[in-house]
Short mmCIF file of C-alpha atoms in Angstrom, two decimals:
data_model
loop_
_atom_site.label_atom_id
_atom_site.label_comp_id
_atom_site.label_asym_id
_atom_site.label_seq_id
_atom_site.Cartn_x
_atom_site.Cartn_y
_atom_site.Cartn_z
CA UNK A 1 -34.04 -52.98 64.95
CA UNK A 2 -36.92 -54.14 67.07
CA UNK A 3 -39.36 -51.87 68.86
CA UNK A 4 -37.67 -49.52 71.30
CA UNK A 5 -34.49 -49.36 69.20
CA UNK A 6 -33.05 -52.60 70.53
CA UNK A 7 -31.12 -54.88 68.09
CA UNK A 8 -32.93 -57.98 66.89
CA UNK A 9 -31.88 -61.41 68.15
CA UNK A 10 -30.19 -62.19 64.81
CA UNK A 11 -28.20 -58.95 64.87
CA UNK A 12 -27.16 -59.49 68.49
CA UNK A 13 -26.02 -63.07 67.73
CA UNK A 14 -24.11 -61.87 64.65
CA UNK A 15 -22.33 -59.16 66.65
CA UNK A 16 -21.50 -61.57 69.49
CA UNK A 17 -20.20 -64.22 67.07
CA UNK A 18 -18.08 -61.69 65.17
CA UNK A 19 -16.63 -60.36 68.43
CA UNK A 20 -15.84 -63.88 69.65
CA UNK A 21 -14.11 -64.79 66.36
CA UNK A 22 -12.06 -61.58 66.49
CA UNK A 23 -11.02 -62.29 70.08
CA UNK A 24 -10.05 -65.87 69.16
CA UNK A 25 -8.00 -64.75 66.15
CA UNK A 26 -6.30 -62.07 68.24
CA UNK A 27 -5.43 -64.66 70.89
CA UNK A 28 -3.85 -66.92 68.24
CA UNK A 29 -1.98 -63.94 66.79
CA UNK A 30 -0.61 -63.00 70.23
CA UNK A 31 0.49 -66.60 70.80
CA UNK A 32 2.25 -66.72 67.42
CA UNK A 33 3.92 -63.37 68.11
CA UNK A 34 5.10 -64.59 71.53
CA UNK A 35 6.59 -67.71 69.95
CA UNK A 36 8.36 -65.64 67.27
CA UNK A 37 9.80 -63.26 69.88
CA UNK A 38 11.02 -66.22 71.91
CA UNK A 39 12.56 -67.75 68.80
CA UNK A 40 14.32 -64.47 67.96
CA UNK A 41 15.71 -64.35 71.50
CA UNK A 42 16.95 -67.95 71.45
CA UNK A 43 20.69 -68.28 71.99
CA UNK A 44 22.58 -69.64 69.00
CA UNK A 45 25.36 -72.01 69.98
CA UNK A 46 27.86 -73.75 67.77
CA UNK A 47 28.24 -77.49 67.76
CA UNK A 48 31.99 -77.58 68.31
CA UNK A 49 34.56 -78.37 70.98
CA UNK A 50 33.71 -75.22 72.97
CA UNK A 51 30.09 -76.29 73.56
CA UNK A 52 30.87 -78.18 76.78
CA UNK A 53 32.72 -75.16 78.20
CA UNK A 54 29.76 -72.89 77.32
CA UNK A 55 27.37 -75.15 79.24
CA UNK A 56 29.71 -75.38 82.20
CA UNK A 57 29.67 -71.59 82.49
CA UNK A 58 25.86 -71.36 82.08
CA UNK A 59 23.65 -71.23 85.23
CA UNK A 60 22.67 -74.77 86.15
CA UNK A 61 24.69 -76.02 83.18
CA UNK A 62 21.66 -75.22 81.04
CA UNK A 63 20.69 -72.88 78.21
CA UNK A 64 16.89 -72.60 78.54
CA UNK A 65 16.23 -71.88 74.86
CA UNK A 66 19.04 -72.59 72.43
CA UNK A 67 19.44 -73.03 68.68
CA UNK A 68 21.88 -75.64 67.45
CA UNK A 69 22.48 -77.03 63.98
CA UNK A 70 23.95 -80.40 63.15
CA UNK A 71 23.66 -83.64 61.22
CA UNK A 72 21.63 -86.66 62.34
CA UNK A 73 23.68 -89.63 63.49
CA UNK A 74 22.31 -92.83 65.03
CA UNK A 75 23.55 -93.83 68.49
CA UNK A 76 22.91 -97.56 68.13
CA UNK A 77 21.35 -99.44 65.26
CA UNK A 78 19.43 -97.54 62.58
CA UNK A 79 15.92 -98.13 61.30
CA UNK A 80 15.64 -99.59 57.79
CA UNK A 81 12.91 -98.60 55.37
CA UNK A 82 10.36 -101.33 54.67
CA UNK A 83 10.08 -100.35 51.01
CA UNK A 84 13.31 -98.58 49.96
CA UNK A 85 16.60 -100.42 50.00
CA UNK A 86 19.62 -98.82 51.69
CA UNK A 87 17.41 -96.15 53.29
CA UNK A 88 18.38 -95.75 56.93
CA UNK A 89 16.88 -93.44 59.51
CA UNK A 90 16.27 -92.74 63.19
CA UNK A 91 12.53 -91.95 63.05
CA UNK A 92 10.13 -93.99 60.93
CA UNK A 93 6.41 -93.31 60.54
CA UNK A 94 4.12 -95.74 58.68
CA UNK A 95 0.64 -94.51 57.81
CA UNK A 96 -2.43 -96.10 56.24
CA UNK A 97 -4.98 -93.51 55.16
CA UNK A 98 -8.45 -94.23 53.81
CA UNK A 99 -9.79 -92.07 50.97
CA UNK A 100 -13.48 -92.01 50.11
CA UNK A 101 -16.28 -89.84 48.78
CA UNK A 102 -19.13 -88.88 51.10
CA UNK A 103 -22.49 -87.55 49.89
CA UNK A 104 -23.41 -84.18 51.42
CA UNK A 105 -27.18 -83.99 51.78
CA UNK A 106 -27.04 -80.21 52.22
CA UNK A 107 -25.06 -79.25 49.11
CA UNK A 108 -25.99 -82.43 47.15
CA UNK A 109 -22.35 -82.95 46.20
CA UNK A 110 -19.77 -85.71 46.71
CA UNK A 111 -16.99 -84.49 49.03
CA UNK A 112 -13.52 -85.98 49.55
CA UNK A 113 -12.96 -87.52 52.97
CA UNK A 114 -9.69 -88.78 54.42
CA UNK A 115 -9.18 -90.79 57.57
CA UNK A 116 -6.06 -92.30 59.14
CA UNK A 117 -6.92 -95.89 59.91
CA UNK A 118 -3.49 -96.94 61.19
CA UNK A 119 -0.26 -95.15 62.09
CA UNK A 120 2.89 -96.44 63.75
CA UNK A 121 6.02 -94.47 64.63
CA UNK A 122 9.36 -96.11 65.43
CA UNK A 123 12.32 -94.25 66.90
CA UNK A 124 15.88 -95.00 67.88
CA UNK A 125 18.24 -92.76 69.91
CA UNK A 126 20.20 -90.30 67.79
CA UNK A 127 22.63 -87.40 68.09
CA UNK A 128 23.33 -84.17 66.30
CA UNK A 129 26.98 -84.01 65.23
CA UNK A 130 28.93 -81.32 63.34
CA UNK A 131 28.46 -81.39 59.57
CA UNK A 132 32.21 -81.30 58.95
CA UNK A 133 32.86 -84.08 61.50
CA UNK A 134 35.96 -84.66 63.60
CA UNK A 135 35.02 -82.34 66.48
CA UNK A 136 34.36 -85.18 68.88
CA UNK A 137 31.20 -83.56 70.27
CA UNK A 138 27.61 -84.74 69.96
CA UNK A 139 24.20 -83.57 71.27
CA UNK A 140 21.70 -86.26 72.25
CA UNK A 141 18.19 -85.43 70.99
CA UNK A 142 15.55 -86.32 73.58
CA UNK A 143 11.82 -86.93 72.98
CA UNK A 144 11.80 -86.08 69.26
CA UNK A 145 8.10 -86.99 68.91
CA UNK A 146 7.18 -84.09 71.25
CA UNK A 147 8.58 -81.56 68.80
CA UNK A 148 6.08 -79.02 67.45
CA UNK A 149 7.82 -79.39 64.10
CA UNK A 150 9.55 -82.66 63.22
CA UNK A 151 10.77 -82.73 59.63
CA UNK A 152 10.19 -86.17 58.15
CA UNK A 153 10.90 -87.03 54.54
CA UNK A 154 8.40 -89.12 52.56
CA UNK A 155 10.44 -92.03 51.17
CA UNK A 156 7.56 -94.21 49.94
CA UNK A 157 3.99 -93.53 48.91
CA UNK A 158 1.54 -95.77 47.09
CA UNK A 159 -2.20 -95.60 46.52
CA UNK A 160 -4.19 -98.84 46.41
CA UNK A 161 -7.50 -98.17 44.61
CA UNK A 162 -10.64 -100.00 45.70
CA UNK A 163 -11.98 -102.72 43.46
CA UNK A 164 -15.77 -102.39 43.21
CA UNK A 165 -18.42 -104.54 41.60
CA UNK A 166 -21.69 -103.25 40.19
CA UNK A 167 -23.49 -104.33 43.36
CA UNK A 168 -20.96 -102.45 45.46
CA UNK A 169 -21.52 -99.28 43.43
CA UNK A 170 -25.29 -99.47 43.97
CA UNK A 171 -24.75 -100.04 47.69
CA UNK A 172 -22.38 -97.09 47.91
CA UNK A 173 -24.92 -94.76 46.31
CA UNK A 174 -27.56 -95.93 48.76
CA UNK A 175 -25.28 -95.56 51.82
CA UNK A 176 -23.81 -92.22 50.65
CA UNK A 177 -20.17 -93.41 50.86
CA UNK A 178 -17.91 -94.40 47.93
CA UNK A 179 -14.47 -95.82 48.87
CA UNK A 180 -11.64 -94.63 46.64
CA UNK A 181 -8.79 -96.64 48.12
CA UNK A 182 -6.02 -96.84 50.72
CA UNK A 183 -2.89 -94.72 50.64
CA UNK A 184 0.25 -96.24 52.16
CA UNK A 185 2.98 -93.82 53.23
CA UNK A 186 6.38 -94.17 54.86
CA UNK A 187 8.17 -91.13 56.27
CA UNK A 188 11.66 -91.12 57.80
CA UNK A 189 14.19 -88.85 59.43
CA UNK A 190 17.18 -90.19 57.57
CA UNK A 191 20.71 -90.49 58.86
CA UNK A 192 22.82 -87.61 57.59
CA UNK A 193 19.94 -85.11 57.45
CA UNK A 194 20.91 -81.55 58.38
CA UNK A 195 18.70 -80.56 61.31
CA UNK A 196 18.08 -77.36 63.25
CA UNK A 197 17.16 -78.06 66.86
CA UNK A 198 15.55 -75.42 69.08
CA UNK A 199 14.99 -76.35 72.71
CA UNK A 200 16.60 -76.63 76.11
CA UNK A 201 20.29 -77.49 75.98
CA UNK A 202 21.62 -79.09 79.16
CA UNK A 203 24.81 -80.80 80.28
CA UNK A 204 23.82 -83.98 82.13
CA UNK A 205 26.99 -85.54 83.56
CA UNK A 206 29.04 -86.19 80.43
CA UNK A 207 26.12 -86.06 77.98
CA UNK A 208 24.88 -82.91 76.23
CA UNK A 209 21.13 -83.16 75.71
CA UNK A 210 18.62 -81.22 73.63
CA UNK A 211 15.13 -81.58 75.09
CA UNK A 212 11.74 -79.83 75.15
CA UNK A 213 11.98 -76.44 76.92
CA UNK A 214 10.27 -75.92 80.28
CA UNK A 215 9.02 -72.35 79.65
CA UNK A 216 6.20 -73.48 77.38
CA UNK A 217 8.08 -72.50 74.22
CA UNK A 218 7.82 -74.83 71.21
CA UNK A 219 10.37 -77.54 70.52
CA UNK A 220 11.71 -77.66 66.94
CA UNK A 221 13.55 -80.32 65.00
CA UNK A 222 13.43 -78.79 61.54
CA UNK A 223 15.27 -79.43 58.31
CA UNK A 224 15.15 -75.66 57.65
CA UNK A 225 18.01 -73.45 58.72
CA UNK A 226 17.36 -71.04 61.58
CA UNK A 227 16.77 -67.98 59.36
CA UNK A 228 14.24 -69.85 57.21
CA UNK A 229 12.52 -71.17 60.35
CA UNK A 230 12.27 -67.62 61.69
CA UNK A 231 10.88 -66.32 58.38
CA UNK A 232 8.29 -69.10 58.43
CA UNK A 233 7.11 -67.99 61.88
CA UNK A 234 6.97 -64.34 60.81
CA UNK A 235 4.92 -65.31 57.75
CA UNK A 236 2.51 -67.15 60.04
CA UNK A 237 2.26 -64.04 62.24
CA UNK A 238 1.39 -61.85 59.23
CA UNK A 239 -1.30 -64.31 58.16
CA UNK A 240 -3.00 -64.34 61.57
CA UNK A 241 -2.62 -60.58 61.87
CA UNK A 242 -4.42 -60.04 58.56
CA UNK A 243 -7.22 -62.40 59.64
CA UNK A 244 -7.54 -60.53 62.95
CA UNK A 245 -7.68 -57.13 61.22
CA UNK A 246 -10.29 -58.31 58.70
CA UNK A 247 -12.43 -59.87 61.43
CA UNK A 248 -12.06 -56.76 63.62
CA UNK A 249 -13.09 -54.54 60.70
CA UNK A 250 -16.18 -56.73 60.13
CA UNK A 251 -17.07 -56.47 63.84
CA UNK A 252 -16.67 -52.67 63.76
CA UNK A 253 -18.83 -52.49 60.61
CA UNK A 254 -21.62 -54.49 62.29
CA UNK A 255 -21.39 -52.34 65.41
CA UNK A 256 -21.45 -49.15 63.33
CA UNK A 257 -24.51 -50.41 61.43
CA UNK A 258 -26.38 -51.15 64.68
CA UNK A 259 -25.41 -47.81 66.26
CA UNK A 260 -26.42 -45.95 63.10
CA UNK A 261 -29.80 -47.69 63.09
CA UNK A 262 -30.28 -46.88 66.76
CA UNK A 263 -29.31 -43.24 66.18
CA UNK A 264 -31.77 -42.92 63.31
CA UNK A 265 -34.48 -44.52 65.42
CA UNK A 266 -33.72 -42.04 68.22
CA UNK A 267 -33.88 -39.09 65.79
CA UNK A 268 -37.18 -40.36 64.41
CA UNK A 269 -38.64 -40.62 67.89
CA UNK A 270 -37.46 -37.07 68.69
CA UNK A 271 -39.05 -35.75 65.49
CA UNK A 272 -42.30 -37.56 66.28
CA UNK A 273 -42.38 -36.14 69.81
CA UNK A 274 -41.71 -32.67 68.44
CA UNK A 275 -44.57 -33.00 65.92
CA UNK A 276 -46.89 -34.23 68.65
CA UNK A 277 -45.94 -31.28 70.86
CA UNK A 278 -46.47 -28.79 68.02
CA UNK A 279 -49.84 -30.35 67.24
CA UNK A 280 -50.85 -30.16 70.92
CA UNK A 281 -49.77 -26.53 71.15
CA UNK A 282 -51.68 -25.66 67.99
CA UNK A 283 -54.80 -27.31 69.37
CA UNK A 284 -54.47 -25.40 72.64
CA UNK A 285 -53.89 -22.14 70.79
CA UNK A 286 -56.94 -22.58 68.64
CA UNK A 287 -59.12 -23.63 71.56
CA UNK A 288 -58.01 -20.64 73.66
CA UNK A 289 -58.18 -17.97 71.02
CA UNK A 290 -61.06 -18.84 68.70
CA UNK A 291 -63.03 -21.55 70.54
CA UNK A 292 -64.02 -25.04 69.50
CA UNK A 293 -65.92 -23.96 66.39
CA UNK A 294 -62.78 -22.50 64.89
CA UNK A 295 -60.92 -25.81 65.52
CA UNK A 296 -63.56 -27.64 63.51
CA UNK A 297 -62.96 -25.35 60.51
CA UNK A 298 -59.16 -25.36 60.83
CA UNK A 299 -56.93 -26.91 58.14
CA UNK A 300 -55.95 -30.44 59.20
CA UNK A 301 -52.39 -29.86 57.99
CA UNK A 302 -51.35 -26.56 59.59
CA UNK A 303 -54.21 -26.18 62.12
CA UNK A 304 -53.90 -22.39 61.79
CA UNK A 305 -55.74 -21.40 58.61
CA UNK A 306 -59.36 -22.21 57.81
CA UNK A 307 -60.38 -24.84 55.30
CA UNK A 308 -60.76 -23.36 51.85
CA UNK A 309 -60.53 -26.30 49.37
CA UNK A 310 -62.84 -29.11 48.26
CA UNK A 311 -60.91 -32.09 46.92
CA UNK A 312 -62.51 -34.03 44.08
CA UNK A 313 -63.41 -36.71 43.48
CA UNK A 314 -63.40 -37.70 47.20
CA UNK A 315 -65.22 -34.51 48.28
CA UNK A 316 -63.27 -33.90 51.50
CA UNK A 317 -62.98 -30.35 52.82
CA UNK A 318 -59.90 -30.49 54.98
CA UNK A 319 -57.17 -28.13 53.79
CA UNK A 320 -56.36 -24.52 53.15
CA UNK A 321 -55.12 -23.43 49.74
CA UNK A 322 -51.50 -22.92 50.94
CA UNK A 323 -51.27 -26.44 52.38
CA UNK A 324 -52.81 -27.89 49.20
CA UNK A 325 -50.06 -26.23 47.19
CA UNK A 326 -47.45 -27.71 49.56
CA UNK A 327 -48.70 -31.30 49.19
CA UNK A 328 -46.15 -33.54 47.40
CA UNK A 329 -46.93 -34.85 43.92
CA UNK A 330 -48.92 -36.85 43.06
CA UNK A 331 -51.24 -34.94 45.33
CA UNK A 332 -53.45 -37.08 47.56
CA UNK A 333 -56.18 -36.22 50.03
CA UNK A 334 -54.75 -36.06 53.60
CA UNK A 335 -57.88 -37.78 54.92
CA UNK A 336 -58.50 -40.75 52.59
CA UNK A 337 -55.25 -40.76 50.54
CA UNK A 338 -57.27 -40.80 47.30
CA UNK A 339 -55.78 -38.99 44.34
CA UNK A 340 -56.89 -35.38 43.81
CA UNK A 341 -58.08 -34.78 40.24
CA UNK A 342 -59.25 -31.18 40.76
CA UNK A 343 -59.80 -28.62 43.48
CA UNK A 344 -62.85 -26.38 43.98
CA UNK A 345 -62.38 -23.25 46.14
CA UNK A 346 -64.63 -22.99 49.21
CA UNK A 347 -66.04 -19.57 50.06
CA UNK A 348 -67.29 -19.00 53.61
CA UNK A 349 -69.97 -16.29 53.88
#
């Protein structure tokens, strides 16, 4: 603590940063908990012949947040994989990712660095249909790329290492960057994939559509079943809750440390004021009762008894015998702080 009991700038910044981190983590935790509660309250509907009747009875022919499970089926033509034969899908994502090593001048270590240098996503309209088939009902999936979770399967992945000459290696060490290569990846949502959709279910004329919800809830197109998706969200909630509790405990510990320091500083100031008041009262008492000459011969420790000891080797006469006995070991002169080797009694005639 600085003078006056105030926290130092470093301590104040540390407390403010810890409080801000705790508030941020708590905000994320509350958001995750809200999403999980909304997911638990989502209405589960079956993809069967009764689905149209359910939507007709719903207000506005709409279920604001519904869970529906089905199998992916293309509406028109399918997308073919560029690398895998007979692999058909409705969403295709091609990615080129650069891998390199970057020299960190702070830690003096080479760190891995990844950067997407090109990515293209192709989509084609698709439906969710019953897994057993034959029901004659389908749900059109709208805006799949806006889903918070879109399960894509990696169907092709290849790493192309960089070819480097000796001159290139020298140049890389000078520049602080060493290319490792390019990774080429193809991901697809394949036809026939079992999918769990969570979003707004609406009957638009003769078409049943699954689209992003309007209440700000997340839109899911996941290959997990609904129970697994819910468990995943609850696991995420526990993770953020633990982080929030740990951060909050650290903030409370810092605050407790600062308050304890301030309390000790306050107690020290009280003790000092009390000693000063006792010293002032002793001075006044001696001046009033015995005069100034008595104050000159008074013990500098208790200010009540007369001086009766000569400290050697420093030669100071400043203490009574009782206060000399009370000095902590190793005994030092109260005036010059020199060590006391022996004491000679002083007799006043």
